[in-house]
Short mmCIF file of C-alpha atoms in Angstrom, two decimals:
data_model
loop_
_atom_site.label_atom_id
_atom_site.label_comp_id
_atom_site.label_asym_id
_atom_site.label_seq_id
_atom_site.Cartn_x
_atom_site.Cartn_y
_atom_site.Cartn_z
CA UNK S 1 -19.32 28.00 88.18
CA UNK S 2 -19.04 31.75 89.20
CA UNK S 3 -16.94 31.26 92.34
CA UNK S 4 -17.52 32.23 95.91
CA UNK S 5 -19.11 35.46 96.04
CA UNK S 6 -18.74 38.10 99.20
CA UNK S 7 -20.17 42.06 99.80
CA UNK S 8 -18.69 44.22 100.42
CA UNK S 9 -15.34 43.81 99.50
CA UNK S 10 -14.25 46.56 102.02
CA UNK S 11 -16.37 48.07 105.45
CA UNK S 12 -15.32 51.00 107.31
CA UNK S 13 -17.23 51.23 110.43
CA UNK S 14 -17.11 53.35 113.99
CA UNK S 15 -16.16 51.19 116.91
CA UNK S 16 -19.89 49.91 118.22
CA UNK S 17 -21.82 50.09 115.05
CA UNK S 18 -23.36 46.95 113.66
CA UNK S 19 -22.12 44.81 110.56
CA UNK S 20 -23.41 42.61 108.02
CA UNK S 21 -21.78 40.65 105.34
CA UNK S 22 -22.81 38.09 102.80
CA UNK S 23 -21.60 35.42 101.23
CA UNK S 24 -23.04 33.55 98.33
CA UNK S 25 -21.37 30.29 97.34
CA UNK S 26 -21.04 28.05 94.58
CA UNK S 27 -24.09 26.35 93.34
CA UNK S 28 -25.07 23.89 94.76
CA UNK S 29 -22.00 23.73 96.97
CA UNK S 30 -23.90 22.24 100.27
CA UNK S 31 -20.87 23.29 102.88
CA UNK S 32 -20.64 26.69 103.64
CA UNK S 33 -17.29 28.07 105.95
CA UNK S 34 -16.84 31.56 107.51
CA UNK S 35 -12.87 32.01 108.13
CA UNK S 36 -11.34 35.07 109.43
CA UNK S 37 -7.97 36.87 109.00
CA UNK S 38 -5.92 38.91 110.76
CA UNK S 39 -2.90 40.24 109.10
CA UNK S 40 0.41 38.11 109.32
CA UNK S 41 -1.35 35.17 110.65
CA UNK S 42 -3.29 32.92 108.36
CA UNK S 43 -6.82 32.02 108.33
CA UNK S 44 -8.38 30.87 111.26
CA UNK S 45 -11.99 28.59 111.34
CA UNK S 46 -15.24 30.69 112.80
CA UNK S 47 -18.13 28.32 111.77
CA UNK S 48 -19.90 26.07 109.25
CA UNK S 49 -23.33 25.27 107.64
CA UNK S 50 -24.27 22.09 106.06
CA UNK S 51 -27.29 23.23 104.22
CA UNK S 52 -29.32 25.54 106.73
CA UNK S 53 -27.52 23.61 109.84
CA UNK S 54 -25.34 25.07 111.82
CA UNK S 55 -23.10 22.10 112.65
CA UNK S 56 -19.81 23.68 114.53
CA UNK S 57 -18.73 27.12 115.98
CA UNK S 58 -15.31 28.19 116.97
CA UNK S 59 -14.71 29.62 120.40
CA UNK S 60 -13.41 32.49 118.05
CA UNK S 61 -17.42 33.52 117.45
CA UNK S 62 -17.98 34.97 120.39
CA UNK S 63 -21.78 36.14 121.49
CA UNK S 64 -21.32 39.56 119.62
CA UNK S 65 -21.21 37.44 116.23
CA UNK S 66 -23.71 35.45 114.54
CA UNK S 67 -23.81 33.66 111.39
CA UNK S 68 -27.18 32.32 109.27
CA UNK S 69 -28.04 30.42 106.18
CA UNK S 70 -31.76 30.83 106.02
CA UNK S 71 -32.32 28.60 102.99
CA UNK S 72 -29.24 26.74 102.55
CA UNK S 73 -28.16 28.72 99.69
CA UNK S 74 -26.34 32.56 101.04
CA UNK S 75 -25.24 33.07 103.86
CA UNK S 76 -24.84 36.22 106.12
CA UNK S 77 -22.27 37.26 109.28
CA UNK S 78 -23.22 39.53 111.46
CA UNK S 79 -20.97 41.74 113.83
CA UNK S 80 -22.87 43.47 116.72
CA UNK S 81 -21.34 46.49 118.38
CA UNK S 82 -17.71 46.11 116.58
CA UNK S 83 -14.37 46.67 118.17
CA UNK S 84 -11.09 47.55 116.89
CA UNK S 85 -10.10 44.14 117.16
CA UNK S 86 -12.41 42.79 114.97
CA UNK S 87 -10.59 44.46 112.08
CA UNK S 88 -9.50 41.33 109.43
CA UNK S 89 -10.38 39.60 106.36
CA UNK S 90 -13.76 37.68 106.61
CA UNK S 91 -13.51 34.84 103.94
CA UNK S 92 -16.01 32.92 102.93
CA UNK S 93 -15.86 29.47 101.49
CA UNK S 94 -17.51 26.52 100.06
CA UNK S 95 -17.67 23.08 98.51
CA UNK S 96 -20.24 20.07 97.91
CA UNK S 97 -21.55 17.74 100.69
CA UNK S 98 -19.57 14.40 99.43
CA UNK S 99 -15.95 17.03 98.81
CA UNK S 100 -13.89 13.88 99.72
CA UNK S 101 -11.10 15.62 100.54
CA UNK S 102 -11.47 18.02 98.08
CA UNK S 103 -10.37 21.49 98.42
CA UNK S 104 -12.14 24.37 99.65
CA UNK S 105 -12.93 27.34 97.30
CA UNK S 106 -12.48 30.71 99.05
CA UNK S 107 -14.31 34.16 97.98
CA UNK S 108 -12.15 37.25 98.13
CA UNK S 109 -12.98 38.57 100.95
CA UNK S 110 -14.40 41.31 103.24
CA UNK S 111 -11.88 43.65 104.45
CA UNK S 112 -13.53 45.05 107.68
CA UNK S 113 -11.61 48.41 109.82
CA UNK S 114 -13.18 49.33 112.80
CA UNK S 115 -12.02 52.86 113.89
CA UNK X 1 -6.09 19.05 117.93
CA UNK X 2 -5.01 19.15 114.47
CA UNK X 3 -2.27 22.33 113.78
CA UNK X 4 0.02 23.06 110.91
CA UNK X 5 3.53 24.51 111.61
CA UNK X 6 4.85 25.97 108.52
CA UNK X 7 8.06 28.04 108.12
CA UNK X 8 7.89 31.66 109.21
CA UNK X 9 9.35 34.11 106.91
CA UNK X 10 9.35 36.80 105.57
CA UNK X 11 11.89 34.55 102.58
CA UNK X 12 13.56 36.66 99.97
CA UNK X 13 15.08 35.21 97.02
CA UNK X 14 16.30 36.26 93.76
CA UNK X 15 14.93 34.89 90.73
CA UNK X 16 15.84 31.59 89.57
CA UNK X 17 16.83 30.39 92.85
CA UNK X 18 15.67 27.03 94.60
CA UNK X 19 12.40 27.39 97.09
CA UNK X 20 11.75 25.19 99.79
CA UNK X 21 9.21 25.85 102.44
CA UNK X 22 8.52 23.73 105.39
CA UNK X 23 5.26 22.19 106.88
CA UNK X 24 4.64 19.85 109.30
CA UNK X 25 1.01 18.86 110.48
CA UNK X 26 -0.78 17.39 113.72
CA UNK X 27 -3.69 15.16 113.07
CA UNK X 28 -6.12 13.33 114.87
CA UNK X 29 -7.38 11.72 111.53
CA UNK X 30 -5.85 11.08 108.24
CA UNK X 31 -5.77 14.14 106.78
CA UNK X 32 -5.45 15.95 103.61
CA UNK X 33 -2.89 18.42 102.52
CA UNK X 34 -3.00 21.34 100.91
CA UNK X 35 -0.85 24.57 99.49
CA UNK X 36 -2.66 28.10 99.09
CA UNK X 37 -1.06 30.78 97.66
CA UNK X 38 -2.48 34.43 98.13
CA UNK X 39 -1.06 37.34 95.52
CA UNK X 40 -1.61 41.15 97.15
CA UNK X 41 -4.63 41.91 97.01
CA UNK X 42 -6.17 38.75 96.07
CA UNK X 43 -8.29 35.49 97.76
CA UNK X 44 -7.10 32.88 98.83
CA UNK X 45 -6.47 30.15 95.82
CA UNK X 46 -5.12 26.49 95.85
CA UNK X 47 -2.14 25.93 94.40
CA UNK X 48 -1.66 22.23 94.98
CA UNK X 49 -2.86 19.64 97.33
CA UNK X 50 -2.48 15.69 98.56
CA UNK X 51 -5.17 13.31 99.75
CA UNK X 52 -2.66 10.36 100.87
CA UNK X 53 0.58 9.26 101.95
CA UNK X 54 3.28 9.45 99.39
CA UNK X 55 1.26 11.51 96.79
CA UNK X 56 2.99 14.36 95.41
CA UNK X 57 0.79 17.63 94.51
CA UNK X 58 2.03 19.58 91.30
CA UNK X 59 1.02 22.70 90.34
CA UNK X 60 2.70 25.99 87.97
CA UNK X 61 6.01 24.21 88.73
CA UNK X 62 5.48 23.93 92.83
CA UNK X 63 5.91 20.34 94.40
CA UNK X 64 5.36 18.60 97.90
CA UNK X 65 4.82 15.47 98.70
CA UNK X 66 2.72 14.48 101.38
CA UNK X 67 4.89 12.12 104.07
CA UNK X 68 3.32 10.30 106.53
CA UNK X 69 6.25 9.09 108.43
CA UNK X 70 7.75 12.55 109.51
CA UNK X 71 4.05 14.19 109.27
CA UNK X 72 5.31 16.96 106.48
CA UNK X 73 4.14 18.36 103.44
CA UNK X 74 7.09 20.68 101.85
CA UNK X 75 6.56 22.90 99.08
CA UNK X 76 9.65 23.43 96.55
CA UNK X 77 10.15 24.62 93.43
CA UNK X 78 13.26 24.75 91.49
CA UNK X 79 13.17 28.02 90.05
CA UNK X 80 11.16 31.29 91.58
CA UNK X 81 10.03 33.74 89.57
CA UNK X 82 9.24 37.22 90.25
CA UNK X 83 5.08 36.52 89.67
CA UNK X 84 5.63 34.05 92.45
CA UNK X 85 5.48 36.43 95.18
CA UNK X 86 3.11 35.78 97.30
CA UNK X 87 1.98 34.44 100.76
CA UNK X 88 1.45 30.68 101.03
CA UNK X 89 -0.29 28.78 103.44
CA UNK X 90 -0.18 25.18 104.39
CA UNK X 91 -3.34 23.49 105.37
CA UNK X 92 -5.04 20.52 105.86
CA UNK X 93 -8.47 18.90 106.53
CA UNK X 94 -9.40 15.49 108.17
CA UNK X 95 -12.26 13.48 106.38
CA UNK X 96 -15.27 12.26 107.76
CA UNK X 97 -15.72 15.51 109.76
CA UNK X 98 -16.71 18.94 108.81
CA UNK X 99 -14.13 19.20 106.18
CA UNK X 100 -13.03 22.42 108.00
CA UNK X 101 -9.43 23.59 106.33
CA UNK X 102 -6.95 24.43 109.64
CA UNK X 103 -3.79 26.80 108.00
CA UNK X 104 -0.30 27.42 109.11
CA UNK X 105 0.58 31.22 109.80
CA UNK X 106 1.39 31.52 106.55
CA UNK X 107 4.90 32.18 104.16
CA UNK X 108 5.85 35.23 102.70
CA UNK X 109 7.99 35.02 99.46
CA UNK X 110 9.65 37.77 97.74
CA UNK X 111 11.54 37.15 94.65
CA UNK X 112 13.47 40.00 93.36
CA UNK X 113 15.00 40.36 89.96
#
């Protein structure tokens, strides 16, 4: 178990440029989460994957964001033409298909300024 | 939908002293409850959690107990430590759905010396 892995840890970017950032999670861990977070506040839900699916997207991701989990395993977010208020922690997290309430295991992070 | 209201701080204490910070929840389902805890600089990492009524979470000294009947999930411990400053976040998740963790704003605790 190597833990929830994200790159970059930090991304400085001009307002309107493009963004990509990965996440790889646990092995085998079939739930995949993208969360993100502004400072003071706490962590708020984007979107999930269940394998490859899809399965739920906050009203949060709106149509300049996209997420993907090609084959179930990594998983990338993508920001298109960024704005200053985009600027947070992007957290990525992760746990098995049957978690039965069990917790969710959170990478560190990509910290993401738009200027 | 399902919220968590937890304490706002910023909470200052010295070391030694008694910590108590409130949550409360909202859920459609029967949820479970959990306590993050994130030091500067670092992810977010559990610190203690409860998957039904009347089970109490443990963890590095930290309690709460998960109560059903006034929908709360406290964290205390009896004596802070200067290493315990951190933010902490109440969450929780319903089962059955997508699992998805829903946080409270979040705690900050500084324990001086």
């Amino acid at each position: 178990d190597t833990g929830v892995s994200q790159d970059p840890r930090h991304k400085i970017t001009k307002r309107g440029q493009n963004v990509t950032f990965r996440c790889d999670p646990i092995s085998e861990h079939n739930r995949l989460y993208w969360y993100r977070q502004t400072l003071g506040q706490g962590p708020e839900f984007l979107t999930y994957f269940q394998n490859e699916a899809q399965l739920e997207k906050s009203r949060l991701l709106s149509d300049r964001f996209s997420a993907e989990r090609p084959k179930g395993s990594f998983s990338t977010l993508e920001i298109q033409r960024t704005e200053q208020g985009d600027s947070a922690m992007y957290l990525c997290a992760s746990i098995p298909l049957d978690a039965g309430g069990s917790p969710l295991h959170f990478g560190n992070g990509t910290r993401l300024t738009v200027t | 939908g399902d919220s968590v209201t937890q304490m706002e701080g910023p909470v200052t204490l010295s070391e030694e002293a008694f910590l108590t910070i409130n949550c409360t929840y909202t859920a459609t389902g029967y949820p479970s409850l959990f306590w993050y805890v994130q030091y500067p600089g670092e992810g977010l990492q559990l610190l203690l959690k409860a998957t039904k009524a009347d089970d109490k979470g443990s963890n590095k000294g930290f309690e709460a107990t998960y109560r059903k009947e006034t929908t709360s999930f406290h964290l205390e411990k009896g004596s802070v430590q200067v290493s315990d400053s951190a933010v902490y976040f109440c969450a929780l998740s319903v089962r059955g759905g997508s699992e998805k963790l829903v946080f409270g704003k979040g705690t900050k605790l500084t324990v001086n010396p």
